[in-house]
Short mmCIF file of C-alpha atoms in Angstrom, two decimals:
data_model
loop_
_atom_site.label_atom_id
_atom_site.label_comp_id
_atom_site.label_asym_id
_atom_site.label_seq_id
_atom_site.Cartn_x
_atom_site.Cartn_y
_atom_site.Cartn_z
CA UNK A 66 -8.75 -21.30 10.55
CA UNK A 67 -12.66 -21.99 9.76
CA UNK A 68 -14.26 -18.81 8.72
CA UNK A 69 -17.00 -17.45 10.92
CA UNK A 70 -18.81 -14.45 9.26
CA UNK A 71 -21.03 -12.26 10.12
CA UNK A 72 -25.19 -13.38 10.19
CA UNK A 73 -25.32 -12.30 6.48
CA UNK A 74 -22.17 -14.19 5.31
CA UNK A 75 -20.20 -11.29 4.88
CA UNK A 76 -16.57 -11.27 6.48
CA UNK A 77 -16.42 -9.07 9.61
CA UNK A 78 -12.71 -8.91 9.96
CA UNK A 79 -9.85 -7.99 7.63
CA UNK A 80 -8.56 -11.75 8.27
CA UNK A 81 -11.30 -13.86 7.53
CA UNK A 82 -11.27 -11.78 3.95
CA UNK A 83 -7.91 -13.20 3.49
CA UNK A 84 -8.86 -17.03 4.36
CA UNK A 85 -11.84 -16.68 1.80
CA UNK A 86 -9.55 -15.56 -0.83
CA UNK A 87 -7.29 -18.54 -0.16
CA UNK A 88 -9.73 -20.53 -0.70
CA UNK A 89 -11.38 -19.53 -3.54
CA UNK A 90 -8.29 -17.91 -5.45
CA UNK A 91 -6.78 -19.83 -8.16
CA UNK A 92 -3.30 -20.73 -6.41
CA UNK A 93 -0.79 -19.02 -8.64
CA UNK A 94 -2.51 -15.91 -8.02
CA UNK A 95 -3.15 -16.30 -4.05
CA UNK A 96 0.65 -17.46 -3.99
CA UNK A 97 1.50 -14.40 -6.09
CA UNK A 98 -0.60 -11.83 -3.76
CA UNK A 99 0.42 -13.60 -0.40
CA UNK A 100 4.12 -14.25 -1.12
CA UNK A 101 7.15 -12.66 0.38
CA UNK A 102 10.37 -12.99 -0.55
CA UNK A 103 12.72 -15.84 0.34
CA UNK A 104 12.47 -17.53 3.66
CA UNK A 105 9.41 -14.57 4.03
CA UNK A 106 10.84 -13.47 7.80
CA UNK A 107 10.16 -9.55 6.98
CA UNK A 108 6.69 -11.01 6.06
CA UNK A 109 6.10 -12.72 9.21
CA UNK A 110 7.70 -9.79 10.89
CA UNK A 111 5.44 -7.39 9.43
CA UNK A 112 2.71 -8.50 11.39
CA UNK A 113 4.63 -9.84 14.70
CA UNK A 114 5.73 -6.25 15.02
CA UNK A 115 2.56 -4.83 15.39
CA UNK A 116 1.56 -7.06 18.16
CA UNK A 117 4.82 -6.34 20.18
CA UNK A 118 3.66 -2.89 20.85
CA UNK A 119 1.13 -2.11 23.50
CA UNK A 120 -1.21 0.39 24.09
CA UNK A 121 -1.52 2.25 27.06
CA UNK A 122 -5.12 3.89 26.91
CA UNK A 123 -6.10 6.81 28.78
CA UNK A 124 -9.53 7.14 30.82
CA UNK A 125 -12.42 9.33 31.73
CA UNK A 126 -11.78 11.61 28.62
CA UNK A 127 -14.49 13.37 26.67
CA UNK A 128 -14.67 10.87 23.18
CA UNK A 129 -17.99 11.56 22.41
CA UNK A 130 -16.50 13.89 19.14
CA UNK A 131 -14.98 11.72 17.21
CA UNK A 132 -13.24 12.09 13.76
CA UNK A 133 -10.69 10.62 11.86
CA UNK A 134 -10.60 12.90 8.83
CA UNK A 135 -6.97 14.15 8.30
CA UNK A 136 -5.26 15.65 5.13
CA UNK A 137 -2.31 14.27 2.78
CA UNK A 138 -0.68 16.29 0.44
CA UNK A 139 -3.44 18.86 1.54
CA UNK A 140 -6.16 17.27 0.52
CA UNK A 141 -8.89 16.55 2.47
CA UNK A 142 -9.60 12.62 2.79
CA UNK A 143 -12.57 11.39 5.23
CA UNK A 144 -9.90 8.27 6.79
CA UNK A 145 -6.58 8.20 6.83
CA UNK A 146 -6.92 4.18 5.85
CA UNK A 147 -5.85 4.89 2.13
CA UNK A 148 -5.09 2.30 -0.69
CA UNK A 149 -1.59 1.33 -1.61
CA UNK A 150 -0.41 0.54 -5.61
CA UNK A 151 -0.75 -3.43 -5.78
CA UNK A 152 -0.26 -5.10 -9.41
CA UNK A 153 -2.35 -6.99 -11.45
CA UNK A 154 -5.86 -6.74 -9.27
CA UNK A 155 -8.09 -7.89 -11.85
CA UNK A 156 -6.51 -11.33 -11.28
CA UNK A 157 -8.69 -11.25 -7.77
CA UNK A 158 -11.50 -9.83 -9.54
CA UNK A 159 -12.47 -9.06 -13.00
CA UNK A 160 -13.14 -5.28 -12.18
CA UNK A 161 -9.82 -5.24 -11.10
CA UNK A 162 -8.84 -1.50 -10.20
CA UNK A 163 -11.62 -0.19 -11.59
CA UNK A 164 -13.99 -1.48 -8.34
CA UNK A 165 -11.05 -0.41 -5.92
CA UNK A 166 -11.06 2.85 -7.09
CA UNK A 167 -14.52 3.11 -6.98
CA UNK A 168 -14.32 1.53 -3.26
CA UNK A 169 -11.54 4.40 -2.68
CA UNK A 170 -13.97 7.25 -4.25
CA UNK A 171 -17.00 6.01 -2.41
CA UNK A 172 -15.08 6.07 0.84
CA UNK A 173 -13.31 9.31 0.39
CA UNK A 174 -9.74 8.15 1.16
CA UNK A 175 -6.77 8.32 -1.74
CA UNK A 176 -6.11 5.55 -3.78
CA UNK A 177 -2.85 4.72 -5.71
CA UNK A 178 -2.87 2.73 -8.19
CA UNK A 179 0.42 0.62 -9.89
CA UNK A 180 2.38 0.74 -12.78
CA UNK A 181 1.69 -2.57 -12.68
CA UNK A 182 -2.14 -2.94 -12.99
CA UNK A 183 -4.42 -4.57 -15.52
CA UNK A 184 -6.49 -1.29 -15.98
CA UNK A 185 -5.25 1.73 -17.82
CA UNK A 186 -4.46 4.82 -15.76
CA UNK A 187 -6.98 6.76 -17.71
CA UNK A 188 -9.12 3.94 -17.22
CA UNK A 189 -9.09 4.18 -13.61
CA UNK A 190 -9.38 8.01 -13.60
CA UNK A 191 -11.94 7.90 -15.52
CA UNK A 192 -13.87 5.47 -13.15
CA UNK A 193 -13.17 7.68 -10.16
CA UNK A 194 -13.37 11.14 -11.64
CA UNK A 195 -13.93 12.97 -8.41
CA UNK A 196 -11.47 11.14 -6.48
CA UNK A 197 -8.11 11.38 -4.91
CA UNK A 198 -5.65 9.12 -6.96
CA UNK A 199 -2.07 9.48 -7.13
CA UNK A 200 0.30 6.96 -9.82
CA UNK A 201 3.31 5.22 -8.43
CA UNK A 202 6.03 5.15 -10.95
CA UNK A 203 8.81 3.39 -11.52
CA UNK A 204 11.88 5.40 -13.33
CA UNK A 205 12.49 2.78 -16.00
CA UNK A 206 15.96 2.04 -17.89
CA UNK A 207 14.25 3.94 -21.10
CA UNK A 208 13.27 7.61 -19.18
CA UNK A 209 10.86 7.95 -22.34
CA UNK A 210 8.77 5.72 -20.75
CA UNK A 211 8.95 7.13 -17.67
CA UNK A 212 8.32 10.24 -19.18
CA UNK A 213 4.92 9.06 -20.67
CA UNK A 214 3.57 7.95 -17.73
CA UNK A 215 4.12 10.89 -15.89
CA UNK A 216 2.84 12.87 -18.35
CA UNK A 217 -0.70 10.45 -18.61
CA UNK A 218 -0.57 10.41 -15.13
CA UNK A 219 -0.77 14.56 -15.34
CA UNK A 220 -3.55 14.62 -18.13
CA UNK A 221 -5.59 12.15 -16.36
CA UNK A 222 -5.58 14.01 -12.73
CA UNK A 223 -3.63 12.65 -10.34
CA UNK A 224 -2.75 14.57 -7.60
CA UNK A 225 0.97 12.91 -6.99
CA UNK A 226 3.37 10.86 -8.19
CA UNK A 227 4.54 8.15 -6.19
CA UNK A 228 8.36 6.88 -6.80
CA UNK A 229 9.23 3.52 -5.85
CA UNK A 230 12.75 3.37 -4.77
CA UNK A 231 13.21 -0.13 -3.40
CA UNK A 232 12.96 -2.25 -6.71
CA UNK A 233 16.22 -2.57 -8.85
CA UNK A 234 14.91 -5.51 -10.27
CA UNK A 235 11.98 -7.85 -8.65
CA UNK A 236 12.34 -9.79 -5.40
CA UNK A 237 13.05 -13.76 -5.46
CA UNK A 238 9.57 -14.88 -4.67
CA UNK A 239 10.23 -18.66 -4.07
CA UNK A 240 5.64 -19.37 -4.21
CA UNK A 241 5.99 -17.50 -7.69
CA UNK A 242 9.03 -19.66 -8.90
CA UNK A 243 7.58 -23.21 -7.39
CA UNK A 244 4.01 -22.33 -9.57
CA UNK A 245 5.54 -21.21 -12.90
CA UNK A 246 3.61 -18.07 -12.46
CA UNK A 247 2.52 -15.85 -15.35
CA UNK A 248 -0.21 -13.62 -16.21
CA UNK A 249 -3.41 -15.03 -17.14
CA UNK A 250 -3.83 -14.90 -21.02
CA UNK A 251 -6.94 -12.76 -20.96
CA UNK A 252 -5.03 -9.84 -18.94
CA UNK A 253 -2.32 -7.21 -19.91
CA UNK A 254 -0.43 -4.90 -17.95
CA UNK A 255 -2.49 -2.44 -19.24
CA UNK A 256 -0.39 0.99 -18.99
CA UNK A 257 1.95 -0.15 -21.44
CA UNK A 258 -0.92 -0.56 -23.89
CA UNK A 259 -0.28 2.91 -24.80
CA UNK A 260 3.75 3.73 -24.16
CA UNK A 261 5.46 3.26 -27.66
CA UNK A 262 7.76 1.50 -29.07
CA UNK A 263 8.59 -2.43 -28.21
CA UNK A 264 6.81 -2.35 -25.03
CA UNK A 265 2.71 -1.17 -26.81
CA UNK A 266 1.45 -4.48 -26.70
CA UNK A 267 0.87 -4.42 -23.09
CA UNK A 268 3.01 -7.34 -22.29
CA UNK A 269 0.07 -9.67 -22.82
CA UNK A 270 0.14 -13.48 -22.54
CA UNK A 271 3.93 -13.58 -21.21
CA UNK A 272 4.23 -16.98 -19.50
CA UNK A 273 6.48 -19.16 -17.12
CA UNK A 274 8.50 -16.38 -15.35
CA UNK A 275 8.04 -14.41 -19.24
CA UNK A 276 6.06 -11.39 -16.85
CA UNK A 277 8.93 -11.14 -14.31
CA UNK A 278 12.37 -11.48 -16.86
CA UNK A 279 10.28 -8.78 -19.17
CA UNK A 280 9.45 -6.30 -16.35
CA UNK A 281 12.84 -6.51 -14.65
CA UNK A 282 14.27 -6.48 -17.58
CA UNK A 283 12.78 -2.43 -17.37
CA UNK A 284 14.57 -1.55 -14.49
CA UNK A 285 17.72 0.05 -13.93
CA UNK A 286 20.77 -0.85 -11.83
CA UNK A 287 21.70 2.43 -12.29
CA UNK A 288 19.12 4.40 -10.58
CA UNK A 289 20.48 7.03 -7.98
CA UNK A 290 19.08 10.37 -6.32
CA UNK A 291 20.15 11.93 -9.27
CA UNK A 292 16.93 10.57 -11.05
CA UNK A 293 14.65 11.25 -8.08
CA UNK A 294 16.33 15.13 -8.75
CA UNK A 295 15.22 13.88 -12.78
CA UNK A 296 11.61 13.17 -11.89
CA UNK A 297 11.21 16.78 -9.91
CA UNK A 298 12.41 18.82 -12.88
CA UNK A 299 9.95 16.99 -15.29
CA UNK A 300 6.19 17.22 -13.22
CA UNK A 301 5.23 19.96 -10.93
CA UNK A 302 3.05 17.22 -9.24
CA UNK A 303 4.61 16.30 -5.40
CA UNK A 304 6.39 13.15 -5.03
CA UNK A 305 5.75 10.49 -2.56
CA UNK A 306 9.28 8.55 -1.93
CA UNK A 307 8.30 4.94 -1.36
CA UNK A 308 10.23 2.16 -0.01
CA UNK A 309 12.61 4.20 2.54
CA UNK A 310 13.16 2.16 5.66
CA UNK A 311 15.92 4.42 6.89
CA UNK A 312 16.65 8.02 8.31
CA UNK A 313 19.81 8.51 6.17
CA UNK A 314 17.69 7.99 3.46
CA UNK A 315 14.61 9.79 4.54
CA UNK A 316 17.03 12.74 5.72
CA UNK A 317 18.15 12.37 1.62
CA UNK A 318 14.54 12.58 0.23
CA UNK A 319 13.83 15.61 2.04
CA UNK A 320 16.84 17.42 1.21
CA UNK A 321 15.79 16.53 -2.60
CA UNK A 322 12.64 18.22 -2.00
CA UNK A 323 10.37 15.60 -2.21
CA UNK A 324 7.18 15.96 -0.18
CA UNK A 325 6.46 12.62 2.09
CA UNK A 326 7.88 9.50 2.62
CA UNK A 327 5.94 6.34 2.16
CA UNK A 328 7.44 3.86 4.85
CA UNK A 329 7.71 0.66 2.79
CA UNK A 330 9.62 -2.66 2.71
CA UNK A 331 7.45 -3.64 -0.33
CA UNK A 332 4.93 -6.01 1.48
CA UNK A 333 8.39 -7.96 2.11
CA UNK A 334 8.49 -8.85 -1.13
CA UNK A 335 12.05 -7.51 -2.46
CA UNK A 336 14.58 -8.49 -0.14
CA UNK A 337 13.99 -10.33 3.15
CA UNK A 338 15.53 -9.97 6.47
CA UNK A 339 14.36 -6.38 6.12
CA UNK A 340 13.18 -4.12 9.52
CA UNK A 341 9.12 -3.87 9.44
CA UNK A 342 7.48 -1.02 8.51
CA UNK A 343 6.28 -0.23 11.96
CA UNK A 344 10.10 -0.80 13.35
CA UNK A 345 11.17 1.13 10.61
CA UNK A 346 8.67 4.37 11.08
CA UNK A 347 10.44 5.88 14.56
CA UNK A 348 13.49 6.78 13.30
CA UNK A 349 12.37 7.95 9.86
CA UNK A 350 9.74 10.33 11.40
CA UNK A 351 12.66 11.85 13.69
CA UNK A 352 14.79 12.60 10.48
CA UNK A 353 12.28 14.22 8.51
CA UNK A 354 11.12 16.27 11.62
CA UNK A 355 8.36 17.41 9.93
CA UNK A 356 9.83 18.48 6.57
CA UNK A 357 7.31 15.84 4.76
CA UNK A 358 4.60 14.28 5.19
CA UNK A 359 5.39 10.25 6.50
CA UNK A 360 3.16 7.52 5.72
CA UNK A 361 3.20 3.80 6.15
CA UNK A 362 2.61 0.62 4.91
CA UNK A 363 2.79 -2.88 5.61
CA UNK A 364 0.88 -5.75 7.69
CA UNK A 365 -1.92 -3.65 8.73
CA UNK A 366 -4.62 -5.98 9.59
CA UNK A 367 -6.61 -3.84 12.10
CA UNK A 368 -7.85 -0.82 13.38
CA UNK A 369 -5.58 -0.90 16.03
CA UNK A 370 -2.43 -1.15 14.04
CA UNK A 371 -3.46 1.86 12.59
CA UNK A 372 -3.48 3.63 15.41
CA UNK A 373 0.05 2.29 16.77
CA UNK A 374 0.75 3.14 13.63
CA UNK A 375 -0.52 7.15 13.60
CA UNK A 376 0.79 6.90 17.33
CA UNK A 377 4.49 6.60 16.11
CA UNK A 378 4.28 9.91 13.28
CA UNK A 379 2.41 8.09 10.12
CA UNK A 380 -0.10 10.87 8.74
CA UNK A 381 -1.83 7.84 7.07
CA UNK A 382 -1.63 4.24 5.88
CA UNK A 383 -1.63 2.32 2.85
CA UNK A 384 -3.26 -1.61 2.49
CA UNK A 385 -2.56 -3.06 -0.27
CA UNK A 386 -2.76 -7.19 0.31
CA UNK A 387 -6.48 -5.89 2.51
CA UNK A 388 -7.95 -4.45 -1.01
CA UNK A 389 -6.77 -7.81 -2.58
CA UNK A 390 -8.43 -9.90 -0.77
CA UNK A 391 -11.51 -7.70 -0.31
CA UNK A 392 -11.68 -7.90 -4.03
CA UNK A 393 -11.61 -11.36 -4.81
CA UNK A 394 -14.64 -11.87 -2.27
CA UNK A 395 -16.56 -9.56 -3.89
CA UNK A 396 -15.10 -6.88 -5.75
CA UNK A 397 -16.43 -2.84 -5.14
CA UNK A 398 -18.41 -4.43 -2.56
CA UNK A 399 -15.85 -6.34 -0.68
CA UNK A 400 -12.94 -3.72 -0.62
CA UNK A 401 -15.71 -1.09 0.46
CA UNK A 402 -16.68 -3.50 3.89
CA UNK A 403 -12.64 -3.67 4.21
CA UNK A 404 -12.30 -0.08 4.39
CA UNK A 405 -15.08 0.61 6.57
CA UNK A 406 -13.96 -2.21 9.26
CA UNK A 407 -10.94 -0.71 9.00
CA UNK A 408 -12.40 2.47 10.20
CA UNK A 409 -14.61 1.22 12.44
CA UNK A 410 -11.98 -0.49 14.43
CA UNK A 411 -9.69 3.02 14.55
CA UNK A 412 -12.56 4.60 15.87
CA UNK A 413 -13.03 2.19 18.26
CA UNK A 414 -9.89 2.12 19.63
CA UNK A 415 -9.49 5.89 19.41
CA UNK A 416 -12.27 5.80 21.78
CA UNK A 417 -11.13 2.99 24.02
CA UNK A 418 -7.82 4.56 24.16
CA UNK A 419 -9.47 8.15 24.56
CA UNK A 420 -8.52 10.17 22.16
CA UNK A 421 -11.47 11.73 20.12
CA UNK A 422 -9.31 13.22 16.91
CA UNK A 423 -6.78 11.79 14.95
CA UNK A 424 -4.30 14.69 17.08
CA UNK A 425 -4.38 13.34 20.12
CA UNK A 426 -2.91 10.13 18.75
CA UNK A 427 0.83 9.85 19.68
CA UNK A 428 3.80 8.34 21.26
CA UNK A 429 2.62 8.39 24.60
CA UNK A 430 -0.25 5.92 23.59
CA UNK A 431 2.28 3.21 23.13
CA UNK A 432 4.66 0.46 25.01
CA UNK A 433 7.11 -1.35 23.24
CA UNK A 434 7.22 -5.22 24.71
CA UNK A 435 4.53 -7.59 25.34
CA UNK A 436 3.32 -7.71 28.68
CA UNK A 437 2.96 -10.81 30.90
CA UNK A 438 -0.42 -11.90 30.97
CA UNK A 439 -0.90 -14.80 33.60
CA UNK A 440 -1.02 -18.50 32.42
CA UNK A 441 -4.33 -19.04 33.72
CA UNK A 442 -5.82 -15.96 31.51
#
């Protein structure tokens, strides 16, 4: 697809972002971004299941008060459009996490940032002072590291700790395998700059599959709900479950007290043949019934997949591949214009769909099954 932008240049969709980025990227790290795993179906299927729902707008209603603020956690965020944890960012851009943080602060949404990134925590916090930033974690085969982290991520002031659940080891990303990937020299994976011990050198310069054997080799097969009850006795901070894509496992997460649910499949990047997000969200929302907070992420793309989404019982989204390619256009600048596309589009079709606050969204704003539109069309 040729990219058309705006009079200025400037993308004015989420997609044309993503075909500058592929252009201009170095491959490895496009590949690495834009990958899923395997045969990538759930990737695919990320997307494709957005489009098989339809809405069914309502008309001659009053729109002409329109917001889209909402709470999470609750705190107060201007959007809920929110920015998921995505590793290594400052491969896209050289200010990395620190501009989509500041994108994120500017904005007024919440931003999590990864384990994985190329900036310190403290870095980042430090960068957004004012803003609402919460850590995902991983519980790693040494808990002392673990430990750290949580406790940096307390010091530093983020609001919430976000577990991901759906990563025993890494996904078999065939792109990553086919380009040898590794981390460029010049970056580090820069939280474990400062955790003790053999992992303080920040795993810098690890080559040829070096990054993936040495950060699987972290995890641990063993991980249960007995750590997730582990991680609650150790931070008073809430925990955000991510990587749930079922209701016996959302029922689990409430009854451990945790305090949302991020609906996740991991960008389809751990196992494929997995249910999209958006397929996933009905039945989860129904088994928390409204014991936590449910979120959502995955092939978001436009404004009006973030209403189908909020339609079906998300509180907010998370878009993380968006940010990325936002960022390698033109850092702060670019994931800023994402965002507020983002929002412009969910305001427009709140207001096409009539619904004036973010309330009125639900259920009965949605048809499952494409409808047939006439050949000559």
């Amino acid at each position: 697809m040729k990219i058309v932008p705006g009079s200025d240049g400037t993308p004015i969709n989420v997609l044309e972002y993503e075909e500058y980025a592929k252009e201009y990227l170095p491959k490895n790290a496009y590949d690495y971004y834009a990958s899923g795993a395997d045969e990538m179906v759930s990737l695919r299927e990320n997307r494709e299941a957005f489009k098989r729902l339809v809405l069914r707008p309502r008309v001659l209603r009053d729109v002409s008060n329109m917001s889209i603020r909402t709470t999470v956690l609750g705190q107060e965020i201007t959007s809920p459009v929110c920015i998921a944890p995505t590793a290594m960012q400052r491969m896209a851009h050289p200010d990395g996490e620190i501009a989509s943080t500041r994108a994120s602060g500017k904005t007024g949404n919440c931003y999590i940032l990864s384990t994985l990134s190329t900036t310190s925590l403290e870095d980042v916090a430090e960068a957004n002072p004012s803003g609402l930033r919460w850590y995902q974690l991983y519980v790693f085969k040494d808990r002392d590291i673990t430990l750290q982290l949580v406790r940096r991520a307390e010091k530093a002031g983020y609001k919430a700790i976000v577990l991901t659940v759906d990563t025993p080891l890494l996904g078999h990303r065939e792109a990553d395998v086919r380009n040898h990937f590794s981390l460029p020299g010049h970056l580090q994976l820069a939280n474990f700059a400062k955790v003790g011990g053999d992992h303080a050198h920040g795993v810098k310069g690890l080559g040829d599959s070096g990054l993936a054997q040495y950060v699987s080799s972290l995890f641990d097969l063993t991980l249960n709900w007995e750590d997730v009850k582990w991680l609650k006795s150790i931070t008073k901070l809430p925990v955000v479950v991510k990587g749930v894509l079922t209701a016996e496992d959302a029922a689990i997460a409430v009854e451990m007290g945790c305090e949302a649910i991020l609906v996740s499949n991991h960008g389809a990047r751990q196992l494929d043949g997995v249910s999209a997000t958006i397929d996933a969200l009905p039945e989860i929302v129904a088994a928390v019934k409204g014991r936590a907070e449910v979120y959502l992420d995955g092939g978001i793309r436009r404004g009006t997949d973030v209403f189908k989404a909020l339609a079906l019982g998300a509180r907010a989204v998370f878009i993380g591949r968006p940010v990325l390619w936002g960022l390698a256009h033109s850092g702060e600048a670019g994931v800023l214009n994402v965002l507020k596309i983002l929002d412009a589009e969910l305001k427009h079709a709140m207001l096409f769909a009539g619904t004036a606050r973010l309330a009125d969204v639900s259920p009965q704003y949605i048809r499952r099954g494409l409808p047939a539109f006439p050949s000559n069309l």
